[in-house]
PDB file of C-alpha atoms and ligand atoms in Angstrom:
ATOM      1  CA  MET M 163     -21.266   7.317  29.933  1.00 75.00           C
ATOM      2  CA  SER M 164     -18.826   4.734  28.468  1.00 97.00           C
ATOM      3  CA  LEU M 165     -15.184   5.651  28.304  1.00 98.00           C
ATOM      4  CA  VAL M 166     -14.777   3.276  25.332  1.00 98.00           C
ATOM      5  CA  LEU M 167     -17.624   2.903  22.749  1.00 98.00           C
ATOM      6  CA  TYR M 168     -17.969  -0.068  20.480  1.00 98.00           C
ATOM      7  CA  GLU M 169     -20.329  -0.669  17.547  1.00 98.00           C
ATOM      8  CA  GLN M 170     -20.339  -3.133  14.682  1.00 98.00           C
ATOM      9  CA  LYS M 171     -21.600  -2.188  11.197  1.00 98.00           C
ATOM     10  CA  GLU M 172     -21.728  -5.127   8.927  1.00 97.00           C
ATOM     11  CA  ALA M 173     -18.183  -6.663   9.093  1.00 98.00           C
ATOM     12  CA  ILE M 174     -16.386  -3.645  10.617  1.00 98.00           C
ATOM     13  CA  GLY M 175     -15.974  -3.025  14.247  1.00 98.00           C
ATOM     14  CA  TYR M 176     -15.509   0.567  15.579  1.00 98.00           C
ATOM     15  CA  ILE M 177     -13.753   1.286  18.843  1.00 98.00           C
ATOM     16  CA  THR M 178     -13.897   4.876  19.962  1.00 98.00           C
ATOM     17  CA  ILE M 179     -11.895   6.173  23.062  1.00 98.00           C
ATOM     18  CA  ASN M 180     -14.382   8.507  24.534  1.00 98.00           C
ATOM     19  CA  ARG M 181     -13.016  11.066  26.988  1.00 98.00           C
ATOM     20  CA  PRO M 182     -12.988  14.133  24.656  1.00 98.00           C
ATOM     21  CA  GLU M 183     -12.983  16.515  27.634  1.00 97.00           C
ATOM     22  CA  ALA M 184      -9.416  15.143  28.492  1.00 98.00           C
ATOM     23  CA  LEU M 185      -8.533  14.739  24.783  1.00 98.00           C
ATOM     24  CA  ASN M 186      -9.219  10.924  25.270  1.00 98.00           C
ATOM     25  CA  ALA M 187      -6.372  10.525  27.729  1.00 98.00           C
ATOM     26  CA  LEU M 188      -6.062   6.924  28.963  1.00 98.00           C
ATOM     27  CA  ASN M 189      -6.825   6.407  32.534  1.00 96.00           C
ATOM     28  CA  SER M 190      -7.274   3.071  34.322  1.00 95.00           C
ATOM     29  CA  GLY M 191     -11.029   3.149  33.515  1.00 96.00           C
ATOM     30  CA  VAL M 192     -10.321   3.530  29.774  1.00 98.00           C
ATOM     31  CA  LEU M 193      -7.850   0.598  29.874  1.00 97.00           C
ATOM     32  CA  GLU M 194     -10.403  -1.616  31.675  1.00 97.00           C
ATOM     33  CA  GLU M 195     -13.146  -0.803  29.242  1.00 98.00           C
ATOM     34  CA  LEU M 196     -10.812  -1.228  26.219  1.00 98.00           C
ATOM     35  CA  ASP M 197      -9.892  -4.651  27.536  1.00 98.00           C
ATOM     36  CA  LYS M 198     -13.513  -5.605  27.823  1.00 98.00           C
ATOM     37  CA  VAL M 199     -14.433  -4.334  24.336  1.00 98.00           C
ATOM     38  CA  LEU M 200     -11.623  -6.277  22.800  1.00 98.00           C
ATOM     39  CA  ASP M 201     -12.854  -9.457  24.517  1.00 98.00           C
ATOM     40  CA  ALA M 202     -16.366  -8.766  23.289  1.00 97.00           C
ATOM     41  CA  ILE M 203     -15.561  -8.370  19.549  1.00 98.00           C
ATOM     42  CA  ASP M 204     -17.449 -11.049  17.579  1.00 98.00           C
ATOM     43  CA  LEU M 205     -14.459 -12.644  15.693  1.00 96.00           C
ATOM     44  CA  GLU M 206     -16.883 -14.650  13.542  1.00 95.00           C
ATOM     45  CA  SER M 207     -18.567 -11.682  11.861  1.00 96.00           C
ATOM     46  CA  VAL M 208     -16.088  -8.761  12.290  1.00 98.00           C
ATOM     47  CA  ARG M 209     -13.321  -8.755   9.749  1.00 98.00           C
ATOM     48  CA  CYS M 210     -11.530  -5.432  10.514  1.00 98.00           C
ATOM     49  CA  VAL M 211     -11.555  -3.055  13.413  1.00 98.00           C
ATOM     50  CA  ILE M 212     -11.064   0.745  13.343  1.00 99.00           C
ATOM     51  CA  VAL M 213      -9.705   2.477  16.420  1.00 99.00           C
ATOM     52  CA  ARG M 214     -10.404   6.258  16.786  1.00 98.00           C
ATOM     53  CA  GLY M 215     -10.805   9.026  19.411  1.00 98.00           C
ATOM     54  CA  ALA M 216     -13.963  10.950  20.058  1.00 98.00           C
ATOM     55  CA  GLY M 217     -14.104  14.527  18.991  1.00 97.00           C
ATOM     56  CA  GLU M 218     -12.209  16.433  16.389  1.00 94.00           C
ATOM     57  CA  LYS M 219      -9.083  17.299  18.194  1.00 97.00           C
ATOM     58  CA  SER M 220      -7.466  14.213  19.487  1.00 98.00           C
ATOM     59  CA  PHE M 221      -6.957  10.509  18.908  1.00 98.00           C
ATOM     60  CA  VAL M 222      -5.508  10.002  22.370  1.00 98.00           C
ATOM     61  CA  ALA M 223      -3.281  12.676  24.072  1.00 98.00           C
ATOM     62  CA  GLY M 224      -1.530  10.071  26.186  1.00 98.00           C
ATOM     63  CA  ALA M 225      -1.801   8.256  29.424  1.00 97.00           C
ATOM     64  CA  ASP M 226      -3.642  10.321  32.054  1.00 97.00           C
ATOM     65  CA  ILE M 227      -0.969  12.508  33.576  1.00 97.00           C
ATOM     66  CA  ALA M 228      -3.289  13.591  36.492  1.00 96.00           C
ATOM     67  CA  GLN M 229      -3.878   9.934  37.441  1.00 94.00           C
ATOM     68  CA  MET M 230      -0.130   8.987  37.052  1.00 94.00           C
ATOM     69  CA  LYS M 231       1.211  11.931  38.995  1.00 94.00           C
ATOM     70  CA  GLY M 232       0.696  10.379  42.499  1.00 93.00           C
ATOM     71  CA  LEU M 233       1.529   6.726  41.702  1.00 93.00           C
ATOM     72  CA  THR M 234       4.143   4.814  43.779  1.00 95.00           C
ATOM     73  CA  LYS M 235       6.758   2.846  41.991  1.00 94.00           C
ATOM     74  CA  ALA M 236       4.794  -0.348  42.378  1.00 96.00           C
ATOM     75  CA  GLU M 237       1.584   1.311  41.204  1.00 94.00           C
ATOM     76  CA  GLY M 238       3.475   2.851  38.209  1.00 92.00           C
ATOM     77  CA  GLU M 239       4.752  -0.606  37.205  1.00 93.00           C
ATOM     78  CA  ALA M 240       1.234  -2.146  37.621  1.00 93.00           C
ATOM     79  CA  PHE M 241      -0.184   0.671  35.456  1.00 93.00           C
ATOM     80  CA  GLY M 242       2.464  -0.011  32.734  1.00 93.00           C
ATOM     81  CA  LYS M 243       1.707  -3.682  32.817  1.00 95.00           C
ATOM     82  CA  ARG M 244      -1.992  -3.198  32.539  1.00 96.00           C
ATOM     83  CA  GLY M 245      -1.543  -0.916  29.499  1.00 96.00           C
ATOM     84  CA  ASN M 246       0.925  -3.284  27.982  1.00 97.00           C
ATOM     85  CA  ASP M 247      -1.330  -6.247  28.423  1.00 98.00           C
ATOM     86  CA  VAL M 248      -4.361  -4.443  26.823  1.00 98.00           C
ATOM     87  CA  PHE M 249      -2.223  -3.078  23.939  1.00 98.00           C
ATOM     88  CA  ARG M 250      -0.713  -6.523  23.289  1.00 98.00           C
ATOM     89  CA  LYS M 251      -4.292  -8.036  23.173  1.00 98.00           C
ATOM     90  CA  LEU M 252      -5.069  -5.357  20.581  1.00 98.00           C
ATOM     91  CA  GLU M 253      -1.888  -6.060  18.576  1.00 98.00           C
ATOM     92  CA  THR M 254      -2.582  -9.752  18.563  1.00 98.00           C
ATOM     93  CA  LEU M 255      -6.275  -9.530  17.802  1.00 98.00           C
ATOM     94  CA  PRO M 256      -6.645 -12.182  15.064  1.00 98.00           C
ATOM     95  CA  ILE M 257      -8.324  -9.699  12.628  1.00 98.00           C
ATOM     96  CA  PRO M 258      -6.750  -6.535  11.223  1.00 98.00           C
ATOM     97  CA  THR M 259      -6.929  -3.261  12.985  1.00 98.00           C
ATOM     98  CA  ILE M 260      -6.656   0.357  11.645  1.00 99.00           C
ATOM     99  CA  ALA M 261      -5.826   3.363  13.842  1.00 99.00           C
ATOM    100  CA  ALA M 262      -7.609   6.428  12.314  1.00 99.00           C
ATOM    101  CA  VAL M 263      -5.708   9.169  13.970  1.00 98.00           C
ATOM    102  CA  GLY M 264      -7.566  12.478  13.794  1.00 98.00           C
ATOM    103  CA  GLY M 265      -5.521  14.884  15.911  1.00 98.00           C
ATOM    104  CA  TYR M 266      -3.132  14.302  18.938  1.00 98.00           C
ATOM    105  CA  ALA M 267      -1.506  10.880  19.168  1.00 98.00           C
ATOM    106  CA  LEU M 268       0.966  11.533  22.092  1.00 98.00           C
ATOM    107  CA  GLY M 269       2.657   9.163  24.486  1.00 98.00           C
ATOM    108  CA  GLY M 270       0.161   6.388  25.205  1.00 98.00           C
ATOM    109  CA  GLY M 271      -1.838   7.665  22.217  1.00 98.00           C
ATOM    110  CA  CYS M 272       1.012   7.143  19.815  1.00 98.00           C
ATOM    111  CA  GLU M 273       1.615   3.768  21.489  1.00 98.00           C
ATOM    112  CA  LEU M 274      -2.069   2.811  21.025  1.00 98.00           C
ATOM    113  CA  ALA M 275      -1.846   3.655  17.268  1.00 98.00           C
ATOM    114  CA  MET M 276       1.343   1.615  16.990  1.00 98.00           C
ATOM    115  CA  ALA M 277      -0.373  -1.436  18.513  1.00 98.00           C
ATOM    116  CA  CYS M 278      -2.693  -1.412  15.466  1.00 98.00           C
ATOM    117  CA  ASP M 279      -1.722  -3.017  12.183  1.00 98.00           C
ATOM    118  CA  ILE M 280      -2.143   0.137  10.016  1.00 98.00           C
ATOM    119  CA  ARG M 281      -2.146   3.889  10.887  1.00 98.00           C
ATOM    120  CA  ILE M 282      -3.765   6.544   8.753  1.00 98.00           C
ATOM    121  CA  ALA M 283      -4.122  10.123   9.955  1.00 98.00           C
ATOM    122  CA  SER M 284      -5.633  13.468   9.370  1.00 98.00           C
ATOM    123  CA  ASP M 285      -3.319  16.213   8.129  1.00 98.00           C
ATOM    124  CA  THR M 286      -3.936  17.867  11.480  1.00 97.00           C
ATOM    125  CA  ALA M 287      -2.460  14.890  13.490  1.00 98.00           C
ATOM    126  CA  VAL M 288       0.469  15.311  15.827  1.00 98.00           C
ATOM    127  CA  PHE M 289       2.569  12.414  17.013  1.00 98.00           C
ATOM    128  CA  GLY M 290       5.154  12.141  19.703  1.00 98.00           C
ATOM    129  CA  GLN M 291       6.464  10.433  22.770  1.00 98.00           C
ATOM    130  CA  PRO M 292       6.866  13.315  25.232  1.00 98.00           C
ATOM    131  CA  GLU M 293       7.390  11.086  28.261  1.00 98.00           C
ATOM    132  CA  VAL M 294      11.052  12.037  29.133  1.00 98.00           C
ATOM    133  CA  GLY M 295       9.895  15.586  29.338  1.00 98.00           C
ATOM    134  CA  LEU M 296       7.587  14.402  32.163  1.00 97.00           C
ATOM    135  CA  GLY M 297      10.239  12.492  33.996  1.00 97.00           C
ATOM    136  CA  ILE M 298       9.220   9.138  32.840  1.00 96.00           C
ATOM    137  CA  THR M 299       9.956   6.651  29.936  1.00 97.00           C
ATOM    138  CA  PRO M 300       7.389   5.621  27.429  1.00 97.00           C
ATOM    139  CA  GLY M 301       5.405   2.869  29.305  1.00 95.00           C
ATOM    140  CA  PHE M 302       2.893   1.272  26.905  1.00 97.00           C
ATOM    141  CA  GLY M 303       5.421  -0.226  24.414  1.00 97.00           C
ATOM    142  CA  GLY M 304       6.731   3.038  22.801  1.00 97.00           C
ATOM    143  CA  THR M 305      10.427   2.179  23.250  1.00 98.00           C
ATOM    144  CA  GLN M 306       9.868  -1.148  21.514  1.00 97.00           C
ATOM    145  CA  ARG M 307       7.281  -0.555  18.770  1.00 98.00           C
ATOM    146  CA  LEU M 308       8.547   2.778  17.548  1.00 98.00           C
ATOM    147  CA  ALA M 309      12.043   1.452  17.025  1.00 97.00           C
ATOM    148  CA  ARG M 310      10.615  -1.482  15.051  1.00 96.00           C
ATOM    149  CA  LEU M 311       8.245   0.677  12.975  1.00 97.00           C
ATOM    150  CA  VAL M 312      10.507   3.562  11.976  1.00 97.00           C
ATOM    151  CA  SER M 313      14.159   3.096  12.703  1.00 96.00           C
ATOM    152  CA  PRO M 314      16.064   2.754  15.969  1.00 97.00           C
ATOM    153  CA  GLY M 315      17.880   6.000  15.283  1.00 98.00           C
ATOM    154  CA  MET M 316      14.704   7.962  14.562  1.00 98.00           C
ATOM    155  CA  ALA M 317      12.953   6.366  17.542  1.00 98.00           C
ATOM    156  CA  LYS M 318      15.737   7.338  19.814  1.00 98.00           C
ATOM    157  CA  GLN M 319      15.754  10.831  18.482  1.00 98.00           C
ATOM    158  CA  LEU M 320      11.939  11.303  19.019  1.00 98.00           C
ATOM    159  CA  ILE M 321      12.051   9.682  22.488  1.00 98.00           C
ATOM    160  CA  TYR M 322      15.133  11.482  23.728  1.00 98.00           C
ATOM    161  CA  THR M 323      14.026  14.877  22.550  1.00 98.00           C
ATOM    162  CA  ALA M 324      10.345  14.412  23.453  1.00 98.00           C
ATOM    163  CA  ARG M 325       9.622  16.523  20.334  1.00 97.00           C
ATOM    164  CA  ASN M 326       6.159  16.223  18.810  1.00 98.00           C
ATOM    165  CA  ILE M 327       5.980  15.806  15.030  1.00 98.00           C
ATOM    166  CA  LYS M 328       3.350  16.955  12.570  1.00 98.00           C
ATOM    167  CA  ALA M 329       1.476  14.591  10.293  1.00 98.00           C
ATOM    168  CA  ASP M 330       3.663  15.149   7.215  1.00 98.00           C
ATOM    169  CA  GLU M 331       6.830  14.172   9.182  1.00 98.00           C
ATOM    170  CA  ALA M 332       5.074  11.130  10.587  1.00 98.00           C
ATOM    171  CA  LEU M 333       4.207  10.157   6.972  1.00 98.00           C
ATOM    172  CA  ARG M 334       7.778  10.730   5.800  1.00 98.00           C
ATOM    173  CA  ILE M 335       9.330   8.442   8.551  1.00 98.00           C
ATOM    174  CA  GLY M 336       6.760   5.733   7.933  1.00 98.00           C
ATOM    175  CA  LEU M 337       4.908   6.054  11.216  1.00 98.00           C
ATOM    176  CA  VAL M 338       1.605   6.498   9.274  1.00 98.00           C
ATOM    177  CA  ASN M 339       0.671   5.053   5.829  1.00 98.00           C
ATOM    178  CA  ALA M 340      -1.458   7.946   4.490  1.00 98.00           C
ATOM    179  CA  LEU M 341      -2.876  11.371   5.335  1.00 98.00           C
ATOM    180  CA  TYR M 342      -6.349  12.845   4.696  1.00 98.00           C
ATOM    181  CA  PRO M 343      -8.106  16.048   5.497  1.00 98.00           C
ATOM    182  CA  LEU M 344      -9.781  15.497   8.856  1.00 98.00           C
ATOM    183  CA  ASP M 345     -13.284  15.543   7.298  1.00 98.00           C
ATOM    184  CA  GLU M 346     -12.298  12.695   5.003  1.00 98.00           C
ATOM    185  CA  LEU M 347     -10.309  10.531   7.474  1.00 98.00           C
ATOM    186  CA  TYR M 348     -12.998   8.319   8.830  1.00 98.00           C
ATOM    187  CA  ALA M 349     -14.484   7.638   5.401  1.00 98.00           C
ATOM    188  CA  ALA M 350     -11.039   6.710   4.187  1.00 98.00           C
ATOM    189  CA  ALA M 351     -10.674   4.385   7.197  1.00 98.00           C
ATOM    190  CA  ASP M 352     -14.050   2.823   6.300  1.00 98.00           C
ATOM    191  CA  LYS M 353     -13.019   2.297   2.713  1.00 98.00           C
ATOM    192  CA  LEU M 354      -9.699   0.669   3.748  1.00 98.00           C
ATOM    193  CA  ALA M 355     -11.497  -1.565   6.207  1.00 98.00           C
ATOM    194  CA  SER M 356     -14.156  -2.528   3.636  1.00 98.00           C
ATOM    195  CA  THR M 357     -11.427  -3.457   1.171  1.00 98.00           C
ATOM    196  CA  ILE M 358      -9.772  -5.647   3.702  1.00 98.00           C
ATOM    197  CA  ALA M 359     -13.128  -7.198   4.840  1.00 98.00           C
ATOM    198  CA  ALA M 360     -13.967  -8.230   1.268  1.00 97.00           C
ATOM    199  CA  ASN M 361     -10.888 -10.445   1.022  1.00 98.00           C
ATOM    200  CA  ALA M 362     -10.701 -13.983   2.243  1.00 97.00           C
ATOM    201  CA  PRO M 363     -10.838 -13.768   6.029  1.00 97.00           C
ATOM    202  CA  ILE M 364      -8.922 -16.907   6.827  1.00 97.00           C
ATOM    203  CA  ALA M 365      -6.057 -15.760   4.542  1.00 97.00           C
ATOM    204  CA  VAL M 366      -6.073 -12.278   5.911  1.00 98.00           C
ATOM    205  CA  ARG M 367      -5.866 -13.510   9.439  1.00 97.00           C
ATOM    206  CA  ALA M 368      -3.163 -16.054   8.511  1.00 97.00           C
ATOM    207  CA  SER M 369      -1.215 -13.242   6.821  1.00 98.00           C
ATOM    208  CA  LYS M 370      -1.473 -11.039   9.953  1.00 98.00           C
ATOM    209  CA  LYS M 371      -0.226 -13.782  12.209  1.00 97.00           C
ATOM    210  CA  ALA M 372       2.516 -14.729   9.812  1.00 98.00           C
ATOM    211  CA  ILE M 373       3.789 -11.174   9.575  1.00 98.00           C
ATOM    212  CA  ASN M 374       3.577 -10.583  13.365  1.00 97.00           C
ATOM    213  CA  ASP M 375       5.212 -13.857  14.365  1.00 97.00           C
ATOM    214  CA  GLY M 376       7.776 -13.785  11.620  1.00 97.00           C
ATOM    215  CA  LEU M 377       9.035 -10.306  12.617  1.00 95.00           C
ATOM    216  CA  GLN M 378      10.223 -11.905  15.910  1.00 94.00           C
ATOM    217  CA  LEU M 379      12.285 -14.591  14.106  1.00 97.00           C
ATOM    218  CA  SER M 380      15.257 -15.092  11.770  1.00 98.00           C
ATOM    219  CA  ILE M 381      14.451 -15.101   8.090  1.00 98.00           C
ATOM    220  CA  ASP M 382      14.932 -18.959   7.994  1.00 98.00           C
ATOM    221  CA  GLU M 383      12.470 -19.516  10.842  1.00 98.00           C
ATOM    222  CA  ALA M 384      10.075 -16.916   9.512  1.00 97.00           C
ATOM    223  CA  ILE M 385       9.827 -18.494   6.179  1.00 97.00           C
ATOM    224  CA  VAL M 386       8.591 -21.739   7.865  1.00 97.00           C
ATOM    225  CA  VAL M 387       5.991 -19.593   9.634  1.00 96.00           C
ATOM    226  CA  GLU M 388       4.853 -18.405   6.216  1.00 97.00           C
ATOM    227  CA  GLU M 389       4.784 -21.906   4.802  1.00 96.00           C
ATOM    228  CA  LYS M 390       2.396 -22.985   7.630  1.00 95.00           C
ATOM    229  CA  ALA M 391       0.130 -19.919   7.122  1.00 95.00           C
ATOM    230  CA  PHE M 392       0.073 -20.629   3.314  1.00 95.00           C
ATOM    231  CA  GLY M 393      -0.751 -24.345   3.860  1.00 94.00           C
ATOM    232  CA  SER M 394      -3.527 -23.581   6.309  1.00 94.00           C
ATOM    233  CA  CYS M 395      -5.534 -21.814   3.530  1.00 96.00           C
ATOM    234  CA  PHE M 396      -5.794 -24.818   1.332  1.00 95.00           C
ATOM    235  CA  GLU M 397      -8.939 -26.854   1.247  1.00 90.00           C
ATOM    236  CA  THR M 398     -10.917 -23.934   2.595  1.00 95.00           C
ATOM    237  CA  ALA M 399     -14.088 -22.994   0.770  1.00 96.00           C
ATOM    238  CA  ASP M 400     -12.591 -19.453   0.316  1.00 96.00           C
ATOM    239  CA  GLN M 401      -9.477 -20.764  -1.345  1.00 96.00           C
ATOM    240  CA  GLN M 402     -11.626 -22.986  -3.626  1.00 96.00           C
ATOM    241  CA  GLU M 403     -13.899 -20.077  -4.572  1.00 96.00           C
ATOM    242  CA  GLY M 404     -11.106 -17.480  -4.960  1.00 97.00           C
ATOM    243  CA  MET M 405      -9.066 -19.593  -7.238  1.00 97.00           C
ATOM    244  CA  GLY M 406     -12.099 -21.116  -9.012  1.00 97.00           C
ATOM    245  CA  ALA M 407     -13.419 -17.703  -9.776  1.00 97.00           C
ATOM    246  CA  PHE M 408     -10.165 -16.598 -11.288  1.00 97.00           C
ATOM    247  CA  LEU M 409      -9.918 -19.722 -13.490  1.00 97.00           C
ATOM    248  CA  GLU M 410     -13.593 -19.367 -14.537  1.00 97.00           C
ATOM    249  CA  LYS M 411     -13.022 -15.668 -15.368  1.00 98.00           C
ATOM    250  CA  ARG M 412     -15.744 -14.454 -13.016  1.00 97.00           C
ATOM    251  CA  LYS M 413     -15.893 -12.329  -9.912  1.00 96.00           C
ATOM    252  CA  HIS M 414     -15.587 -14.358  -6.732  1.00 96.00           C
ATOM    253  CA  ALA M 415     -18.663 -14.807  -4.545  1.00 96.00           C
ATOM    254  CA  PRO M 416     -18.506 -13.128  -1.149  1.00 95.00           C
ATOM    255  CA  PHE M 417     -15.958 -15.021   0.939  1.00 96.00           C
ATOM    256  CA  ALA M 418     -17.608 -17.088   3.580  1.00 93.00           C
ATOM    257  CA  ASN M 419     -14.878 -17.348   6.232  1.00 91.00           C
ATOM    258  CA  LYS M 420     -14.835 -21.068   5.827  1.00 93.00           C
TER     259      LYS M 420
HETATM  260  N1  DAK H 765      -3.528  13.475  30.691  1.00 72.44           N
HETATM  261  C1  DAK H 765      -4.527  14.088  31.413  1.00 72.44           C
HETATM  262  N2  DAK H 765      -5.221  15.138  30.949  1.00 72.44           N
HETATM  263  C2  DAK H 765      -4.923  15.522  29.660  1.00 72.44           C
HETATM  264  C3  DAK H 765      -3.863  15.006  28.885  1.00 72.44           C
HETATM  265  C4  DAK H 765      -3.237  13.851  29.456  1.00 72.44           C
HETATM  266  N3  DAK H 765      -2.229  13.170  28.759  1.00 72.44           N
HETATM  267  N4  DAK H 765      -3.854  15.612  27.768  1.00 72.44           N
HETATM  268  C5  DAK H 765      -4.778  16.607  27.819  1.00 72.44           C
HETATM  269  N5  DAK H 765      -5.457  16.541  28.950  1.00 72.44           N
HETATM  270  C6  DAK H 765      -6.473  17.442  29.412  1.00 72.44           C
HETATM  271  C7  DAK H 765      -6.015  18.773  29.855  1.00 72.44           C
HETATM  272  O1  DAK H 765      -5.470  18.723  31.196  1.00 72.44           O
HETATM  273  C8  DAK H 765      -7.318  19.647  29.736  1.00 72.44           C
HETATM  274  O2  DAK H 765      -8.007  19.397  30.819  1.00 72.44           O
HETATM  275  P1  DAK H 765      -8.877  20.546  31.594  1.00 72.44           P
HETATM  276  O3  DAK H 765      -7.719  21.538  32.004  1.00 72.44           O
HETATM  277  O4  DAK H 765      -9.740  21.265  30.584  1.00 72.44           O
HETATM  278  O5  DAK H 765      -9.471  20.052  32.785  1.00 72.44           O
HETATM  279  C9  DAK H 765      -7.892  19.103  28.516  1.00 72.44           C
HETATM  280  O6  DAK H 765      -7.340  17.752  28.333  1.00 72.44           O
HETATM  281  C10 DAK H 765      -7.673  19.880  27.246  1.00 72.44           C
HETATM  282  O7  DAK H 765      -6.271  20.015  27.098  1.00 72.44           O
HETATM  283  P2  DAK H 765      -5.513  21.372  26.867  1.00 72.44           P
HETATM  284  O8  DAK H 765      -6.276  22.537  27.455  1.00 72.44           O
HETATM  285  O9  DAK H 765      -4.134  21.126  27.410  1.00 72.44           O
HETATM  286  O10 DAK H 765      -5.612  21.475  25.280  1.00 72.44           O
HETATM  287  P3  DAK H 765      -4.554  22.233  24.345  1.00 72.44           P
HETATM  288  O11 DAK H 765      -5.250  22.278  23.000  1.00 72.44           O
HETATM  289  O12 DAK H 765      -4.166  23.510  24.914  1.00 72.44           O
HETATM  290  O13 DAK H 765      -3.235  21.271  24.269  1.00 72.44           O
HETATM  291  C11 DAK H 765      -2.100  19.167  24.039  1.00 72.44           C
HETATM  292  C12 DAK H 765      -3.351  20.039  23.705  1.00 72.44           C
HETATM  293  C13 DAK H 765      -2.325  17.800  23.579  1.00 72.44           C
HETATM  294  C14 DAK H 765      -0.945  19.798  23.327  1.00 72.44           C
HETATM  295  C15 DAK H 765      -1.881  19.263  25.619  1.00 72.44           C
HETATM  296  O14 DAK H 765      -3.199  18.881  26.190  1.00 72.44           O
HETATM  297  C16 DAK H 765      -0.842  18.359  26.119  1.00 72.44           C
HETATM  298  O15 DAK H 765       0.347  18.560  25.947  1.00 72.44           O
HETATM  299  N6  DAK H 765      -1.218  17.158  26.707  1.00 72.44           N
HETATM  300  C17 DAK H 765      -0.319  16.247  27.273  1.00 72.44           C
HETATM  301  C18 DAK H 765       0.299  15.510  26.206  1.00 72.44           C
HETATM  302  C19 DAK H 765       1.305  14.494  26.787  1.00 72.44           C
HETATM  303  O16 DAK H 765       2.338  14.881  27.389  1.00 72.44           O
HETATM  304  N7  DAK H 765       1.043  13.206  26.465  1.00 72.44           N
HETATM  305  C20 DAK H 765       1.894  12.160  27.042  1.00 72.44           C
HETATM  306  C21 DAK H 765       1.401  11.660  28.394  1.00 72.44           C
HETATM  307  S1  DAK H 765       2.612  10.628  29.126  1.00 72.44           S
HETATM  308  C22 DAK H 765       4.168   4.195  32.070  1.00 72.44           C
HETATM  309  C23 DAK H 765       2.897   4.048  31.684  1.00 72.44           C
HETATM  310  C24 DAK H 765       2.372   4.877  30.727  1.00 72.44           C
HETATM  311  C25 DAK H 765       3.096   5.871  30.184  1.00 72.44           C
HETATM  312  C26 DAK H 765       4.397   6.049  30.606  1.00 72.44           C
HETATM  313  C27 DAK H 765       4.972   5.168  31.594  1.00 72.44           C
HETATM  314  N8  DAK H 765       4.712   3.277  33.089  1.00 72.44           N
HETATM  315  C28 DAK H 765       3.973   2.948  34.123  1.00 72.44           C
HETATM  316  C29 DAK H 765       6.146   3.241  33.184  1.00 72.44           C
HETATM  317  C30 DAK H 765       2.616   6.844  29.231  1.00 72.44           C
HETATM  318  C31 DAK H 765       2.884   8.090  29.396  1.00 72.44           C
HETATM  319  C32 DAK H 765       2.203   9.067  28.585  1.00 72.44           C
HETATM  320  O17 DAK H 765       1.404   8.899  27.737  1.00 72.44           O
END
């Protein structure tokens, strides 16, 4: 049985972390399979990816504590590097990604969600970075992405206290964009992904890259990144069709990714 499932329906790719008996905890097998799944996504036809956990209880309840318990220092560092490499691959995937968080997103699970572009959650979701309560630091990017996503002070409070927060607090601090009843979450993720997939793919990808790259730079440098992204859309068939349709007062044809 695969630890990570992947299927494509039309222009949407679905990644499911599939260890429900361990609340989808991330062991090295899950990381290996996730890495392979990311490599196998057909970037020509997929326009948005949804990441979720199997079962009704958990997105991902963290890195696998049973597997981590006996690691040596060198093995711990290697495990952290492996996770970081895979999560960075997810974060820099050229197409948009949505984490649909239905339940626990703790430790490595919160970090997996933060490596996605957009997070939506069920109103039953629980987020947190409980690592210091286990005698370790966050190890799959939590100290870095949480501080960038919420605020440094809020990230420090959550990480130092190891306190889990409920969905409504995650919404309030900006860790997630929207909440839904659990039985509506995945349909909401589909709808969001379909809305994104209907827009001009070259422009969507260029926007993602510009935002991600620009966030690492000063505003003066970042504006130049945007200028390049903007310029790269001109003379594409999609730019011609999108603008042409507006001027001709008609609905644009499906964008062709050209
Ligand atoms: N690892 C392994 N197994 C887990 C797990 C986890 N993170 N979370 C849950 N499970 C397993 C449980 O052991 C249990 O297995 P059995 O006993 O049935 O065999 C099964 O899933 C169901 O869990 P519970 O029976 O505990 O279910 P409850 O509803 O009672 O509680 C819970 C749900 C989510 C509150 C609880 O399971 C829990 O507290 N889980 C641990 C959450 C947690 O602390 N997550 C953070 C893990 S630390 C690094 C690299 C990576 C990381 C850090 C450093 N470097 C190398 C530097 C990442 C660290 C983490 O993510």
